[in-house]
GROMACS .gro file of C-alpha atoms in nm:
model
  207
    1UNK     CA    1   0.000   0.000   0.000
    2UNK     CA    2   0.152   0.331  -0.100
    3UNK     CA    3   0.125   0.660   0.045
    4UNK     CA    4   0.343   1.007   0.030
    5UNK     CA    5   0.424   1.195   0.364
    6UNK     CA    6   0.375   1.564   0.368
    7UNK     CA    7   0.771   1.609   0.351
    8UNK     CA    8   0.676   1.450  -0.016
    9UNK     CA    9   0.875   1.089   0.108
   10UNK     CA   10   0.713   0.789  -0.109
   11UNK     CA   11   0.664   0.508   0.090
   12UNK     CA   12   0.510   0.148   0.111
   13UNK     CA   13   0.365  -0.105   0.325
   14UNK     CA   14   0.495  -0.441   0.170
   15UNK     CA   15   0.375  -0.638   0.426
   16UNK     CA   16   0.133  -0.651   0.741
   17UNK     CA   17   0.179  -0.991   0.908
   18UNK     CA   18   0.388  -1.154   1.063
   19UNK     CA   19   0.569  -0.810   1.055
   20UNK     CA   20   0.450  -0.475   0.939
   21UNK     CA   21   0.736  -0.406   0.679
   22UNK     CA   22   0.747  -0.044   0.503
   23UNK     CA   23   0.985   0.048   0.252
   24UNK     CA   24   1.104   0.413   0.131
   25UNK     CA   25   1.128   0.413  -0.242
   26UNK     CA   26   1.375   0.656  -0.398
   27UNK     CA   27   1.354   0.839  -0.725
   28UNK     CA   28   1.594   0.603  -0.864
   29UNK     CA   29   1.366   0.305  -0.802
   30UNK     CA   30   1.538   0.137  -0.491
   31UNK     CA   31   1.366   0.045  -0.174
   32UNK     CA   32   1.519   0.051   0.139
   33UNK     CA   33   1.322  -0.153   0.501
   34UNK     CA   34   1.286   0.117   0.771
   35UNK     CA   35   1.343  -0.104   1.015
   36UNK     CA   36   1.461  -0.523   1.033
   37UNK     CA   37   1.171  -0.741   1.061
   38UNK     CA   38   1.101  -0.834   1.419
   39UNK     CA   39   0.838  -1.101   1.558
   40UNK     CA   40   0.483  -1.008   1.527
   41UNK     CA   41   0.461  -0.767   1.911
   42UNK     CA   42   0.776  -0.785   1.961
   43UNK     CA   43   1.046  -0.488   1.932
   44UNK     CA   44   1.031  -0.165   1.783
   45UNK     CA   45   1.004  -0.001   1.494
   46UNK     CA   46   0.765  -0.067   1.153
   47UNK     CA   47   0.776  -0.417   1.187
   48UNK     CA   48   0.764  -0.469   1.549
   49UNK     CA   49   0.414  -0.327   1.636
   50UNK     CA   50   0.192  -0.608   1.439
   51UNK     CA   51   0.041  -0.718   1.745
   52UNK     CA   52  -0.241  -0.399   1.688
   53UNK     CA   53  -0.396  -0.683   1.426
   54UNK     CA   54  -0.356  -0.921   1.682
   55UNK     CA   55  -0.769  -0.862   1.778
   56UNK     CA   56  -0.825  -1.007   1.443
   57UNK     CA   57  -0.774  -1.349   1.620
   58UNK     CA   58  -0.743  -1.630   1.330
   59UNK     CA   59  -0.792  -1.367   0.989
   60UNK     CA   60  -0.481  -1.155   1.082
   61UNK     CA   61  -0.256  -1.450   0.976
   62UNK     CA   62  -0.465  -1.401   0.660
   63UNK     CA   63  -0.424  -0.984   0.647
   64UNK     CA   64  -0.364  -0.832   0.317
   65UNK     CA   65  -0.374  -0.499   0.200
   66UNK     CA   66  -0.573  -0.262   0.041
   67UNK     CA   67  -0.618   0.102  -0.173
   68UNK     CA   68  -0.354   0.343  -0.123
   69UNK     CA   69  -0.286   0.557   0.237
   70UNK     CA   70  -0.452   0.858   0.309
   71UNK     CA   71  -0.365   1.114   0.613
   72UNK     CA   72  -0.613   1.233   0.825
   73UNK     CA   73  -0.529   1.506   1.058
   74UNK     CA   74  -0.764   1.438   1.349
   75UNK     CA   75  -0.677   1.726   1.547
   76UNK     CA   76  -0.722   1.993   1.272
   77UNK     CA   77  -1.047   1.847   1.209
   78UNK     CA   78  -1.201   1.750   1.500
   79UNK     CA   79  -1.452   2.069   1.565
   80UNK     CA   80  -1.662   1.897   1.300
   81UNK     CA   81  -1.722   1.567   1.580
   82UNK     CA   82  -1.983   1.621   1.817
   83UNK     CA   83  -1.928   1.357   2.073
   84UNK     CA   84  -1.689   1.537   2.314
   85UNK     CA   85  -1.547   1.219   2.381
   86UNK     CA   86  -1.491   1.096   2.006
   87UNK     CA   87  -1.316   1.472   1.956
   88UNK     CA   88  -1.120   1.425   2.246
   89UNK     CA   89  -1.019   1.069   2.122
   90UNK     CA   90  -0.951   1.190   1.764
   91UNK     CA   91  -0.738   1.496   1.908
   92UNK     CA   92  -0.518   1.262   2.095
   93UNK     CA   93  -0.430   1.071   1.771
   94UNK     CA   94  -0.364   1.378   1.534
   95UNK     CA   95  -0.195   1.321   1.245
   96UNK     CA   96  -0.229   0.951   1.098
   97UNK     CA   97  -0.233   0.741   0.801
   98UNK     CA   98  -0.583   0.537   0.755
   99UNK     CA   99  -0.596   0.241   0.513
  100UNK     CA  100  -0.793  -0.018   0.450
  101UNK     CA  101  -0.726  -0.415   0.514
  102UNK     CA  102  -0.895  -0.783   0.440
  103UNK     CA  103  -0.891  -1.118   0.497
  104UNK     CA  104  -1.097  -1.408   0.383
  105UNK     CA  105  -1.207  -1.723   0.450
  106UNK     CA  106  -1.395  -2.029   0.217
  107UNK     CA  107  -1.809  -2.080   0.278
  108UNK     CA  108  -1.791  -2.412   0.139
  109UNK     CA  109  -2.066  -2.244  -0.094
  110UNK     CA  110  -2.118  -2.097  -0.423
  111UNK     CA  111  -1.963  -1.774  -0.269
  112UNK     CA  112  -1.687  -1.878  -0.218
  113UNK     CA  113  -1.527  -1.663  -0.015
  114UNK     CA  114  -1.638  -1.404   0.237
  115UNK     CA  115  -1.448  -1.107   0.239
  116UNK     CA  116  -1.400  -0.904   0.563
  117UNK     CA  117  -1.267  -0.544   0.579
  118UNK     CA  118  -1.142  -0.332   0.834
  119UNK     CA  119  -0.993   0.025   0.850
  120UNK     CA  120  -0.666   0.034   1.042
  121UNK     CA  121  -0.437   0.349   1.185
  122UNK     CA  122  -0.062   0.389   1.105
  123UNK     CA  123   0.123   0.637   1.236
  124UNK     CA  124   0.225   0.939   1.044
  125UNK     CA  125   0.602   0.933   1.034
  126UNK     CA  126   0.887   0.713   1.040
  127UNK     CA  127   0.887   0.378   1.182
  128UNK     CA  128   0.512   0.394   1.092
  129UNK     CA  129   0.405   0.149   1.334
  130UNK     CA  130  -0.009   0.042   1.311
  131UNK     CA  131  -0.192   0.180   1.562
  132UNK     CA  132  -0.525   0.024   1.582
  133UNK     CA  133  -0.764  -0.185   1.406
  134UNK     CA  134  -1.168  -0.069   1.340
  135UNK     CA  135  -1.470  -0.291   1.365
  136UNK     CA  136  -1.589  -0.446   1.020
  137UNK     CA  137  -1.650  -0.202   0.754
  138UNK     CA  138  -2.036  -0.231   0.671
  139UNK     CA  139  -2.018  -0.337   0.325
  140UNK     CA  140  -2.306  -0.428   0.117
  141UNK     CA  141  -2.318  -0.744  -0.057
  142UNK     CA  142  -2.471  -0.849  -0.377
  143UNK     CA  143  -2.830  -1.053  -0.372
  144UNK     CA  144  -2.674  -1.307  -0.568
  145UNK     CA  145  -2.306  -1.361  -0.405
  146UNK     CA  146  -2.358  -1.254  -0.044
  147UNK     CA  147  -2.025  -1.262   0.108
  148UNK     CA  148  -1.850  -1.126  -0.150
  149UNK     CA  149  -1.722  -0.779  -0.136
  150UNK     CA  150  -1.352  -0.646  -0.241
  151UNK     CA  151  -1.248  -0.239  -0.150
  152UNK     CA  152  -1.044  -0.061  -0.401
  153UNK     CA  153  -1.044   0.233  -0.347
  154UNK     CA  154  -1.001   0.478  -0.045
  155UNK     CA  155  -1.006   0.866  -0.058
  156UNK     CA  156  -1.062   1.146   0.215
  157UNK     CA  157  -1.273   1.438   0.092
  158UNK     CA  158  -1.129   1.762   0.323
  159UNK     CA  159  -1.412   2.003   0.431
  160UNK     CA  160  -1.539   2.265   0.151
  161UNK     CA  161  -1.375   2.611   0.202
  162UNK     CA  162  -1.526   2.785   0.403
  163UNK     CA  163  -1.757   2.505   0.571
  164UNK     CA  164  -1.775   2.491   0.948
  165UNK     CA  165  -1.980   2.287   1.143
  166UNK     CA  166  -2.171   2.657   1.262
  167UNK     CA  167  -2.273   2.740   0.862
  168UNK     CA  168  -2.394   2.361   0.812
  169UNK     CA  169  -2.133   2.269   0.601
  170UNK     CA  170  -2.004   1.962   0.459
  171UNK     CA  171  -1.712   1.796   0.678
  172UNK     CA  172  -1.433   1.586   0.581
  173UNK     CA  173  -1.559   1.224   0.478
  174UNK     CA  174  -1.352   0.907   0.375
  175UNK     CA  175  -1.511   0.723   0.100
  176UNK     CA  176  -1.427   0.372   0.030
  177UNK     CA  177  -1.536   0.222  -0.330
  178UNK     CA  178  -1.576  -0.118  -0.327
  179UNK     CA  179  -1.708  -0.411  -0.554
  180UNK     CA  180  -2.002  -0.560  -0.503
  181UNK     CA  181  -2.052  -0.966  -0.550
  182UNK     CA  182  -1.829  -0.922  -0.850
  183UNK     CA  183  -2.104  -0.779  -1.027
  184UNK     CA  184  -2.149  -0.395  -0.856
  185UNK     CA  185  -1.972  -0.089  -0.765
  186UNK     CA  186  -2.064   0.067  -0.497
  187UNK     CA  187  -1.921   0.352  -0.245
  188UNK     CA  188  -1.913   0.365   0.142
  189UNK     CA  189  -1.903   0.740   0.270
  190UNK     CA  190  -1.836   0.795   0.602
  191UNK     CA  191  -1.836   1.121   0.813
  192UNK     CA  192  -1.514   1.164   1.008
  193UNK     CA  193  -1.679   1.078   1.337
  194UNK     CA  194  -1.840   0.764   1.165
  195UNK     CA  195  -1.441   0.682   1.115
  196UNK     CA  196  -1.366   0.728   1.496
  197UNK     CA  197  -1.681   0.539   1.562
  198UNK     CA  198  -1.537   0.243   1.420
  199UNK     CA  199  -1.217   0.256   1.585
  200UNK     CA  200  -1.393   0.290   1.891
  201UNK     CA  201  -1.578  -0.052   1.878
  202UNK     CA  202  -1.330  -0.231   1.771
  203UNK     CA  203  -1.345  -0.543   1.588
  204UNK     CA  204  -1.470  -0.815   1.793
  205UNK     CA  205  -1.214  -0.962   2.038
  206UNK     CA  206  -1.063  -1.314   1.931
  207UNK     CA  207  -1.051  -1.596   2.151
   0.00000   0.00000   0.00000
């Protein structure tokens, strides 16, 4: 999963699990590992802090990536949450890097597979260790292949100029397209505080 700092530094998440590996790519093409792998939890740096998928029980053995990185600067924006606590909680974070991750597993039916997908935090500079891990995105399936969903695409929409919560305008959303039972596209828009909602709950606790 790609993504550009605001210092303009291209980076990429190669990996998730076992280790979360990220690589800075150079104009000249070469990639160099912030930081040696380490075991999933264990040590510092970008690899060392895969235990935050660690919630996903079984599926984060199974973790694979997603759309490109976007950064979300929860502190600029959080005057547009209303829950005092969800501001307060969005505040602490500040600057991060959302993206969007998957696993699946076989239904031993004509689906296939079902797809699960879950936004996760990273931080927003170097070692760019994950953070946290949301509760499932709500994804709608297709009548005809119910468990199958894939994102593509993620992209955060800043506030119009000039909007503020006070004039009723339009705040910052992250929109998520997505395919639909191989047969749809469709796109999940959610508010900011929708995001932090998400984070909030959690995905459900393995074991």
């Amino acid at each position: 999963m790609p993504f550009v700092t605001p210092s303009g530094g291209v980076y990429v998440v190669q990996a998730l699990t076992p280790t979360h590996k990220v690589y800075r790519l150079s104009p000249g093409g070469a990639a160099e590992l912030l930081a040696p792998p380490a075991a999933d939890g264990a040590g510092d740096g970008a690899a060392g802090a895969a235990g935050a998928f660690s919630v996903l029980g079984a599926g984060a053995a199974k973790l694979h990536g997603g759309p490109p990185l976007v950064l979300v600067d929860g502190a600029k924006w959080s005057e547009w949450l209303r829950d005092p606590k969800v501001a307060a909680r969005a505040k602490a974070a500040s600057r991060y890097f959302l993206g969007v991750v998957h696993f699946w597993v076989p239904t031993g039916s004509g689906d296939g597979r079902s797809y699960h997908h879950y936004l996760y935090k990273m931080e927003a500079s170097p070692p760019f260790r994950p953070l946290e891990v949301s509760a499932e995105l709500p994804l709608k399936t297709h009548p005809r292949y119910k468990k199958v969903t894939f994102a593509s695409g993620l992209h955060l929409q800043p506030p119009r100029r000039g909007a503020t919560p006070a004039n009723g305008g339009s705040g910052p959303r992250v929109l998520v397209s997505y395919g639909s039972g191989d047969a749809g596209s469709r796109v999940l828009v959610l508010t900011l505080e929708e995001v932090e909602g998400l984070f909030k709950a959690g995905p459900p606790r393995a074991g």
